[in-house]
Amino acid sequence: MYLLLTFIILRAALAVAATCDSITISSEDDANTIQGCRTVTGDVVLSTDITDAISLEGVEEIAGNLKASGSPITSLSAPKLRSIGRDLALHGLAEATDISFPQLNEIGGVFDLDSLPSLTALNISVLTSVESFHLGSMANLTKMELQHLYNVTGANPTVNISSVGLESVSGFNETSRLKSFTLQNAPNLKLLPIRTAEIDTLFINGSGVLTVDFFVGNMGPKFIGVLNITGCANFFPFPDATTVNALNLYQNTFSDLELELLEVKDSIRIMDNPNLDHVLFPNSDLVRSVIYGPPTGSKAPQWKELVIAGNPKLDSDQLDFADTDWGFWYWGARNLSTLIMTGSSLHNKFFDPDDTTGQRLPETNHTYTTAEFRVSTDAIGFNCSFLDSLRSKGLFQGSYSCQGNTIPAGPVPGTAMSRVMSVGILLGSAFIAASFVAI
């Protein structure tokens, strides 16, 4: 009983003595002074003078910021901390190997950890709400404990993860809407599930090994404003009725690209993908197209720009539209401002289908491009005459360029010289014969 009473008195004394407003921690003793504070009403700042492992043992709430910049601490923990009213900002902690906030549930401002090169473990397992989320320059961080980040709720809700060693990032992108989501330079990451319903800008650089999963347990994005995917090994198909304004796929290593369930509103750019050998293009009315023919009116493809360039294994025969045979003019170039196609495997029949393909010729009263039409290939035998004729009929407005590798008309090389030699031989023979007669 005496010991219990003594403990209560000591704790009360600590609470009275504790500084529970803003504090700058320069030593372990400074950290001990706020152990009696359940709530710190101001900021907690770690100075550049402190070199210890810091533990904020008794603190459950920080009303202001928790910040450190350039501090040489070796670790930071707050085992009972549940909320931070403003920002958690830790920058340039070169010696810190472990950061642990196992009870931290809510951050009123931004979660911002950057330039922690020695960090190997990060525990924010129950964090569910922040204004924005940033991890950067942590090459040794292979494990992050995070179960469900449901709410990224700021005026500019963003998730940015770059230059990290993480092997898994499950749990951090389950919020309903993001202004932007960026992941790049994460060479150990093999799988990225995307569950966010709406993302204005999604940028992913997969370091050559990443698979992006857009269809996780019947969940996935319904709207992406600008989707940039580069350096990815694969991605799983989109869920039904996903809308993308601009789709940019650059320098990926996957071979097959299935986009049939997408509704693309503005542009498709597929460039410099060295292994790509098949593309299945979007069709927002797949069943009707297969049964009744190509979609028209509001159901027709709405993208305004189509660029396919620098994909060395992609043959124009492998550009498909939802397994139908209606042809390029009814899906690929229906309502374009700009069409650019370059490559070594473009064929005449892709643009000028013959009777054996079952595809339809372009409509002569329809304008297919309004700003630019550019086709270039070094495929032997590709002939621009058909496209030139469409240009002359006004089907392509704005700038126009078609460069093929047509074998020039006329004699086979060497034929003219052969004829000259033959004539010379005949004349020589006649001259010799005449000479004999004269003799």
CSV table of N, CA and C in Angstrom, one decimal, residues 149-270:
chain,number,residue,atom,x,y,z
A,149,LEU,N,-4.5,2.2,-44.4
A,149,LEU,CA,-4.5,3.7,-44.4
A,149,LEU,C,-5.8,4.0,-45.2
A,150,TYR,N,-6.9,4.2,-44.5
A,150,TYR,CA,-8.2,4.4,-45.2
A,150,TYR,C,-8.4,5.9,-45.7
A,151,ASN,N,-7.8,6.8,-44.9
A,151,ASN,CA,-8.2,8.2,-45.2
A,151,ASN,C,-6.9,9.1,-45.5
A,152,VAL,N,-6.8,9.6,-46.7
A,152,VAL,CA,-5.9,10.6,-47.0
A,152,VAL,C,-6.8,11.8,-47.4
A,153,THR,N,-6.9,12.8,-46.4
A,153,THR,CA,-8.0,13.7,-46.4
A,153,THR,C,-7.7,15.1,-46.6
A,154,GLY,N,-6.5,15.5,-46.9
A,154,GLY,CA,-6.2,16.9,-47.1
A,154,GLY,C,-6.7,17.5,-48.3
A,155,ALA,N,-6.5,18.9,-48.4
A,155,ALA,CA,-7.0,19.6,-49.6
A,155,ALA,C,-6.3,19.1,-50.8
A,156,ASN,N,-5.1,18.6,-50.6
A,156,ASN,CA,-4.3,18.1,-51.7
A,156,ASN,C,-3.8,16.6,-51.3
A,157,PRO,N,-4.7,15.7,-51.3
A,157,PRO,CA,-4.4,14.3,-50.8
A,157,PRO,C,-3.5,13.6,-51.7
A,158,THR,N,-2.2,13.3,-51.3
A,158,THR,CA,-1.2,12.7,-52.1
A,158,THR,C,-0.6,11.6,-51.4
A,159,VAL,N,-0.1,10.6,-52.2
A,159,VAL,CA,0.8,9.5,-51.7
A,159,VAL,C,2.0,9.5,-52.6
A,160,ASN,N,3.2,9.6,-52.0
A,160,ASN,CA,4.4,9.7,-52.7
A,160,ASN,C,5.5,8.8,-52.0
A,161,ILE,N,5.9,7.7,-52.8
A,161,ILE,CA,6.9,6.8,-52.2
A,161,ILE,C,8.0,6.7,-53.3
A,162,SER,N,9.2,7.0,-52.9
A,162,SER,CA,10.3,7.0,-53.8
A,162,SER,C,11.6,6.7,-53.1
A,163,SER,N,12.5,5.9,-53.9
A,163,SER,CA,13.8,5.6,-53.4
A,163,SER,C,13.8,4.9,-52.1
A,164,VAL,N,13.0,3.8,-52.0
A,164,VAL,CA,12.9,3.0,-50.8
A,164,VAL,C,13.2,1.5,-51.1
A,165,GLY,N,13.6,0.8,-50.1
A,165,GLY,CA,13.9,-0.6,-50.2
A,165,GLY,C,12.7,-1.6,-49.9
A,166,LEU,N,11.5,-1.0,-49.8
A,166,LEU,CA,10.4,-1.8,-49.4
A,166,LEU,C,10.1,-3.0,-50.3
A,167,GLU,N,9.8,-4.1,-49.7
A,167,GLU,CA,9.4,-5.3,-50.4
A,167,GLU,C,7.9,-5.5,-50.4
A,168,SER,N,7.1,-4.7,-49.7
A,168,SER,CA,5.7,-4.8,-49.7
A,168,SER,C,5.1,-3.4,-49.3
A,169,VAL,N,4.0,-3.0,-49.9
A,169,VAL,CA,3.4,-1.8,-49.5
A,169,VAL,C,1.9,-2.0,-49.4
A,170,SER,N,1.5,-3.2,-49.1
A,170,SER,CA,0.0,-3.4,-48.9
A,170,SER,C,-0.5,-2.6,-47.7
A,171,GLY,N,-1.7,-2.1,-47.9
A,171,GLY,CA,-2.4,-1.4,-46.8
A,171,GLY,C,-2.3,0.1,-46.8
A,172,PHE,N,-1.4,0.7,-47.6
A,172,PHE,CA,-1.3,2.1,-47.6
A,172,PHE,C,-2.1,2.9,-48.6
A,173,ASN,N,-2.8,2.2,-49.5
A,173,ASN,CA,-3.5,2.9,-50.6
A,173,ASN,C,-4.9,2.5,-50.7
A,174,GLU,N,-5.6,2.4,-49.6
A,174,GLU,CA,-7.0,2.0,-49.6
A,174,GLU,C,-7.9,3.2,-49.4
A,175,THR,N,-7.4,4.4,-49.5
A,175,THR,CA,-8.3,5.6,-49.4
A,175,THR,C,-9.2,5.7,-50.6
A,176,SER,N,-10.3,6.4,-50.5
A,176,SER,CA,-11.3,6.5,-51.6
A,176,SER,C,-10.8,7.4,-52.7
A,177,ARG,N,-10.1,8.5,-52.4
A,177,ARG,CA,-9.7,9.4,-53.5
A,177,ARG,C,-8.3,10.0,-53.2
A,178,LEU,N,-7.5,10.2,-54.3
A,178,LEU,CA,-6.2,10.8,-54.2
A,178,LEU,C,-6.0,11.8,-55.3
A,179,LYS,N,-5.4,12.9,-54.9
A,179,LYS,CA,-5.0,13.9,-56.0
A,179,LYS,C,-3.9,13.3,-56.8
A,180,SER,N,-2.9,12.7,-56.2
A,180,SER,CA,-1.9,12.0,-56.9
A,180,SER,C,-1.3,10.9,-56.1
A,181,PHE,N,-0.8,9.9,-56.9
A,181,PHE,CA,-0.1,8.7,-56.3
A,181,PHE,C,1.1,8.5,-57.1
A,182,THR,N,2.3,8.5,-56.4
A,182,THR,CA,3.5,8.3,-57.1
A,182,THR,C,4.3,7.2,-56.4
A,183,LEU,N,4.8,6.3,-57.2
A,183,LEU,CA,5.8,5.3,-56.7
A,183,LEU,C,6.9,5.1,-57.7
A,184,GLN,N,8.1,5.3,-57.3
A,184,GLN,CA,9.3,5.2,-58.2
A,184,GLN,C,10.5,4.8,-57.4
A,185,ASN,N,11.4,4.1,-58.1
A,185,ASN,CA,12.7,3.7,-57.6
A,185,ASN,C,12.5,2.9,-56.3
A,186,ALA,N,11.7,1.8,-56.5
A,186,ALA,CA,11.5,0.8,-55.4
A,186,ALA,C,11.9,-0.6,-55.9
A,187,PRO,N,13.2,-0.8,-56.1
A,187,PRO,CA,13.7,-2.0,-56.8
A,187,PRO,C,13.4,-3.3,-56.2
A,188,ASN,N,13.0,-3.4,-54.9
A,188,ASN,CA,12.7,-4.6,-54.3
A,188,ASN,C,11.2,-5.0,-54.3
A,189,LEU,N,10.4,-4.0,-54.8
A,189,LEU,CA,9.0,-4.2,-54.8
A,189,LEU,C,8.5,-5.0,-56.0
A,190,LYS,N,7.8,-6.1,-55.8
A,190,LYS,CA,7.4,-7.0,-56.9
A,190,LYS,C,5.9,-6.8,-57.2
A,191,LEU,N,5.1,-6.4,-56.3
A,191,LEU,CA,3.7,-6.3,-56.5
A,191,LEU,C,3.1,-5.0,-55.8
A,192,LEU,N,2.3,-4.3,-56.6
A,192,LEU,CA,1.7,-3.1,-56.1
A,192,LEU,C,0.2,-3.2,-56.4
A,193,PRO,N,-0.6,-3.5,-55.3
A,193,PRO,CA,-2.1,-3.5,-55.5
A,193,PRO,C,-2.6,-2.1,-55.4
A,194,ILE,N,-3.5,-1.7,-56.3
A,194,ILE,CA,-4.2,-0.4,-56.4
A,194,ILE,C,-5.6,-0.6,-56.0
A,195,ARG,N,-6.1,0.0,-54.9
A,195,ARG,CA,-7.4,-0.2,-54.4
A,195,ARG,C,-8.2,1.2,-54.4
A,196,THR,N,-7.4,2.3,-54.5
A,196,THR,CA,-8.0,3.6,-54.5
A,196,THR,C,-9.1,3.8,-55.6
A,197,ALA,N,-10.2,4.3,-55.2
A,197,ALA,CA,-11.3,4.4,-56.2
A,197,ALA,C,-11.1,5.5,-57.2
A,198,GLU,N,-10.6,6.6,-56.8
A,198,GLU,CA,-10.4,7.7,-57.7
A,198,GLU,C,-9.0,8.3,-57.5
A,199,ILE,N,-8.2,8.5,-58.6
A,199,ILE,CA,-6.9,9.0,-58.6
A,199,ILE,C,-6.8,10.0,-59.7
A,200,ASP,N,-6.5,11.3,-59.4
A,200,ASP,CA,-6.3,12.2,-60.5
A,200,ASP,C,-5.1,12.0,-61.3
A,201,THR,N,-3.9,11.7,-60.7
A,201,THR,CA,-2.7,11.4,-61.4
A,201,THR,C,-2.0,10.2,-60.8
A,202,LEU,N,-1.8,9.2,-61.5
A,202,LEU,CA,-1.1,8.0,-61.0
A,202,LEU,C,0.2,7.8,-61.8
A,203,PHE,N,1.3,7.8,-61.1
A,203,PHE,CA,2.6,7.7,-61.8
A,203,PHE,C,3.3,6.5,-61.1
A,204,ILE,N,3.7,5.5,-61.9
A,204,ILE,CA,4.4,4.3,-61.4
A,204,ILE,C,5.6,4.0,-62.3
A,205,ASN,N,6.8,3.9,-61.6
A,205,ASN,CA,8.0,3.5,-62.3
A,205,ASN,C,8.4,2.2,-61.6
A,206,GLY,N,8.3,1.1,-62.3
A,206,GLY,CA,8.4,-0.2,-61.6
A,206,GLY,C,9.8,-0.8,-61.5
A,207,SER,N,10.9,0.0,-61.9
A,207,SER,CA,12.2,-0.5,-61.9
A,207,SER,C,12.4,-1.8,-62.6
A,208,GLY,N,11.6,-2.2,-63.5
A,208,GLY,CA,11.7,-3.3,-64.4
A,208,GLY,C,11.2,-4.6,-63.8
A,209,VAL,N,10.7,-4.6,-62.6
A,209,VAL,CA,10.3,-5.9,-61.9
A,209,VAL,C,8.9,-5.9,-61.4
A,210,LEU,N,8.2,-4.8,-61.4
A,210,LEU,CA,7.0,-4.6,-60.7
A,210,LEU,C,5.8,-5.1,-61.5
A,211,THR,N,4.8,-5.8,-60.8
A,211,THR,CA,3.5,-6.1,-61.3
A,211,THR,C,2.5,-5.2,-60.6
A,212,VAL,N,1.7,-4.5,-61.4
A,212,VAL,CA,0.6,-3.6,-60.9
A,212,VAL,C,-0.7,-4.4,-61.0
A,213,ASP,N,-1.4,-4.5,-59.8
A,213,ASP,CA,-2.6,-5.2,-59.8
A,213,ASP,C,-3.8,-4.2,-59.6
A,214,PHE,N,-4.5,-4.0,-60.7
A,214,PHE,CA,-5.6,-3.0,-60.6
A,214,PHE,C,-7.0,-3.7,-60.3
A,215,PHE,N,-6.9,-5.0,-60.0
A,215,PHE,CA,-8.2,-5.7,-59.8
A,215,PHE,C,-8.0,-6.6,-58.5
A,216,VAL,N,-8.2,-6.1,-57.3
A,216,VAL,CA,-7.8,-6.8,-56.1
A,216,VAL,C,-9.1,-7.1,-55.4
A,217,GLY,N,-9.5,-8.4,-55.4
A,217,GLY,CA,-10.7,-8.8,-54.7
A,217,GLY,C,-11.9,-8.1,-55.1
A,218,ASN,N,-12.1,-7.9,-56.5
A,218,ASN,CA,-13.3,-7.2,-57.0
A,218,ASN,C,-13.2,-5.7,-56.6
A,219,MET,N,-12.1,-5.2,-56.2
A,219,MET,CA,-11.9,-3.8,-55.9
A,219,MET,C,-10.9,-3.2,-56.8
A,220,GLY,N,-11.0,-1.9,-57.1
A,220,GLY,CA,-10.0,-1.3,-57.9
A,220,GLY,C,-10.5,0.1,-58.3
A,221,PRO,N,-9.6,0.8,-59.0
A,221,PRO,CA,-10.0,2.2,-59.4
A,221,PRO,C,-11.2,2.3,-60.4
A,222,LYS,N,-12.0,3.3,-60.2
A,222,LYS,CA,-13.1,3.6,-61.1
A,222,LYS,C,-12.8,4.8,-62.0
A,223,PHE,N,-11.8,5.6,-61.5
A,223,PHE,CA,-11.4,6.8,-62.3
A,223,PHE,C,-10.0,7.1,-62.1
A,224,ILE,N,-9.2,7.3,-63.2
A,224,ILE,CA,-7.8,7.7,-63.1
A,224,ILE,C,-7.7,8.8,-64.2
A,225,GLY,N,-7.3,10.0,-63.7
A,225,GLY,CA,-7.2,11.1,-64.7
A,225,GLY,C,-6.1,10.9,-65.7
A,226,VAL,N,-4.8,10.9,-65.1
A,226,VAL,CA,-3.7,10.6,-66.0
A,226,VAL,C,-3.0,9.4,-65.4
A,227,LEU,N,-2.8,8.3,-66.2
A,227,LEU,CA,-2.1,7.1,-65.8
A,227,LEU,C,-0.8,6.9,-66.5
A,228,ASN,N,0.3,7.0,-65.8
A,228,ASN,CA,1.6,6.9,-66.4
A,228,ASN,C,2.2,5.6,-65.8
A,229,ILE,N,2.5,4.6,-66.6
A,229,ILE,CA,3.2,3.4,-66.2
A,229,ILE,C,4.5,3.2,-67.0
A,230,THR,N,5.6,3.1,-66.3
A,230,THR,CA,6.8,2.9,-66.9
A,230,THR,C,7.7,1.9,-66.1
A,231,GLY,N,8.5,1.1,-66.8
A,231,GLY,CA,9.4,0.2,-66.1
A,231,GLY,C,8.7,-0.9,-65.4
A,232,CYS,N,7.5,-1.3,-65.8
A,232,CYS,CA,6.8,-2.4,-65.2
A,232,CYS,C,6.9,-3.7,-66.0
A,233,ALA,N,6.9,-4.8,-65.2
A,233,ALA,CA,7.0,-6.1,-65.8
A,233,ALA,C,5.6,-6.7,-66.3
A,234,ASN,N,4.6,-6.2,-65.6
A,234,ASN,CA,3.2,-6.8,-65.9
A,234,ASN,C,2.2,-5.9,-65.1
A,235,PHE,N,1.0,-6.0,-65.6
A,235,PHE,CA,-0.1,-5.5,-64.8
A,235,PHE,C,-1.4,-6.3,-65.1
A,236,PHE,N,-2.2,-6.5,-64.0
A,236,PHE,CA,-3.4,-7.2,-64.1
A,236,PHE,C,-4.5,-6.3,-64.7
A,237,PRO,N,-5.5,-6.9,-65.3
A,237,PRO,CA,-6.5,-6.1,-66.0
A,237,PRO,C,-7.3,-5.2,-65.0
A,238,PHE,N,-7.8,-4.1,-65.6
A,238,PHE,CA,-8.6,-3.2,-64.9
A,238,PHE,C,-10.0,-3.8,-64.6
A,239,PRO,N,-10.6,-3.3,-63.5
A,239,PRO,CA,-12.0,-3.8,-63.3
A,239,PRO,C,-13.0,-3.1,-64.3
A,240,ASP,N,-14.1,-3.7,-64.4
A,240,ASP,CA,-15.1,-3.2,-65.4
A,240,ASP,C,-15.4,-1.8,-65.2
A,241,ALA,N,-15.6,-1.0,-66.3
A,241,ALA,CA,-16.0,0.4,-66.3
A,241,ALA,C,-15.0,1.3,-65.6
A,242,THR,N,-13.7,1.1,-65.7
A,242,THR,CA,-12.7,2.0,-65.2
A,242,THR,C,-12.5,3.1,-66.3
A,243,THR,N,-12.6,4.3,-65.9
A,243,THR,CA,-12.4,5.5,-66.8
A,243,THR,C,-11.0,6.1,-66.6
A,244,VAL,N,-10.3,6.2,-67.7
A,244,VAL,CA,-9.0,6.9,-67.7
A,244,VAL,C,-9.0,8.0,-68.8
A,245,ASN,N,-8.6,9.2,-68.4
A,245,ASN,CA,-8.5,10.3,-69.3
A,245,ASN,C,-7.3,10.1,-70.3
A,246,ALA,N,-6.1,10.0,-69.7
A,246,ALA,CA,-4.9,9.9,-70.5
A,246,ALA,C,-4.1,8.7,-70.0
A,247,LEU,N,-3.8,7.8,-71.0
A,247,LEU,CA,-3.0,6.5,-70.7
A,247,LEU,C,-1.7,6.6,-71.4
A,248,ASN,N,-0.6,6.6,-70.6
A,248,ASN,CA,0.8,6.6,-71.1
A,248,ASN,C,1.5,5.4,-70.6
A,249,LEU,N,2.0,4.6,-71.5
A,249,LEU,CA,2.7,3.4,-71.2
A,249,LEU,C,4.1,3.4,-71.9
A,250,TYR,N,5.2,3.6,-71.1
A,250,TYR,CA,6.5,3.8,-71.7
A,250,TYR,C,7.5,2.9,-71.1
A,251,GLN,N,8.3,2.3,-71.9
A,251,GLN,CA,9.5,1.5,-71.5
A,251,GLN,C,9.2,0.4,-70.4
A,252,ASN,N,8.1,-0.3,-70.7
A,252,ASN,CA,7.7,-1.4,-69.9
A,252,ASN,C,8.2,-2.7,-70.5
A,253,THR,N,8.3,-3.8,-69.8
A,253,THR,CA,8.8,-5.1,-70.3
A,253,THR,C,7.8,-6.1,-70.5
A,254,PHE,N,6.5,-5.8,-70.3
A,254,PHE,CA,5.4,-6.8,-70.5
A,254,PHE,C,5.3,-7.0,-72.0
A,255,SER,N,4.7,-8.2,-72.4
A,255,SER,CA,4.5,-8.5,-73.8
A,255,SER,C,3.1,-8.3,-74.3
A,256,ASP,N,2.2,-8.5,-73.4
A,256,ASP,CA,0.7,-8.4,-73.7
A,256,ASP,C,0.1,-7.3,-73.0
A,257,LEU,N,-0.8,-6.6,-73.7
A,257,LEU,CA,-1.5,-5.4,-73.1
A,257,LEU,C,-2.9,-5.5,-73.3
A,258,GLU,N,-3.7,-5.7,-72.3
A,258,GLU,CA,-5.2,-5.9,-72.4
A,258,GLU,C,-5.9,-4.7,-71.8
A,259,LEU,N,-6.5,-3.9,-72.6
A,259,LEU,CA,-7.2,-2.7,-72.1
A,259,LEU,C,-8.7,-2.7,-72.4
A,260,GLU,N,-9.2,-3.8,-72.7
A,260,GLU,CA,-10.6,-3.9,-73.3
A,260,GLU,C,-11.7,-3.3,-72.4
A,261,LEU,N,-11.5,-3.3,-71.0
A,261,LEU,CA,-12.5,-2.9,-70.1
A,261,LEU,C,-12.3,-1.4,-69.8
A,262,LEU,N,-11.3,-0.7,-70.3
A,262,LEU,CA,-11.1,0.7,-70.0
A,262,LEU,C,-12.1,1.5,-70.9
A,263,GLU,N,-12.4,2.7,-70.4
A,263,GLU,CA,-13.0,3.7,-71.2
A,263,GLU,C,-12.0,4.9,-71.2
A,264,VAL,N,-11.3,5.1,-72.3
A,264,VAL,CA,-10.3,6.2,-72.4
A,264,VAL,C,-11.0,7.4,-73.1
A,265,LYS,N,-10.8,8.5,-72.4
A,265,LYS,CA,-11.5,9.7,-72.8
A,265,LYS,C,-10.6,10.6,-73.7
A,266,ASP,N,-9.3,10.7,-73.5
A,266,ASP,CA,-8.5,11.7,-74.1
A,266,ASP,C,-7.4,11.1,-75.0
A,267,SER,N,-6.5,10.3,-74.4
A,267,SER,CA,-5.3,9.9,-75.2
A,267,SER,C,-4.8,8.6,-74.8
A,268,ILE,N,-4.1,7.9,-75.8
A,268,ILE,CA,-3.4,6.6,-75.6
A,268,ILE,C,-2.0,6.8,-76.2
A,269,ARG,N,-1.0,6.6,-75.4
A,269,ARG,CA,0.4,6.7,-75.8
A,269,ARG,C,1.1,5.4,-75.4
A,270,ILE,N,1.5,4.6,-76.4
A,270,ILE,CA,2.2,3.4,-76.1
A,270,ILE,C,3.6,3.4,-76.8
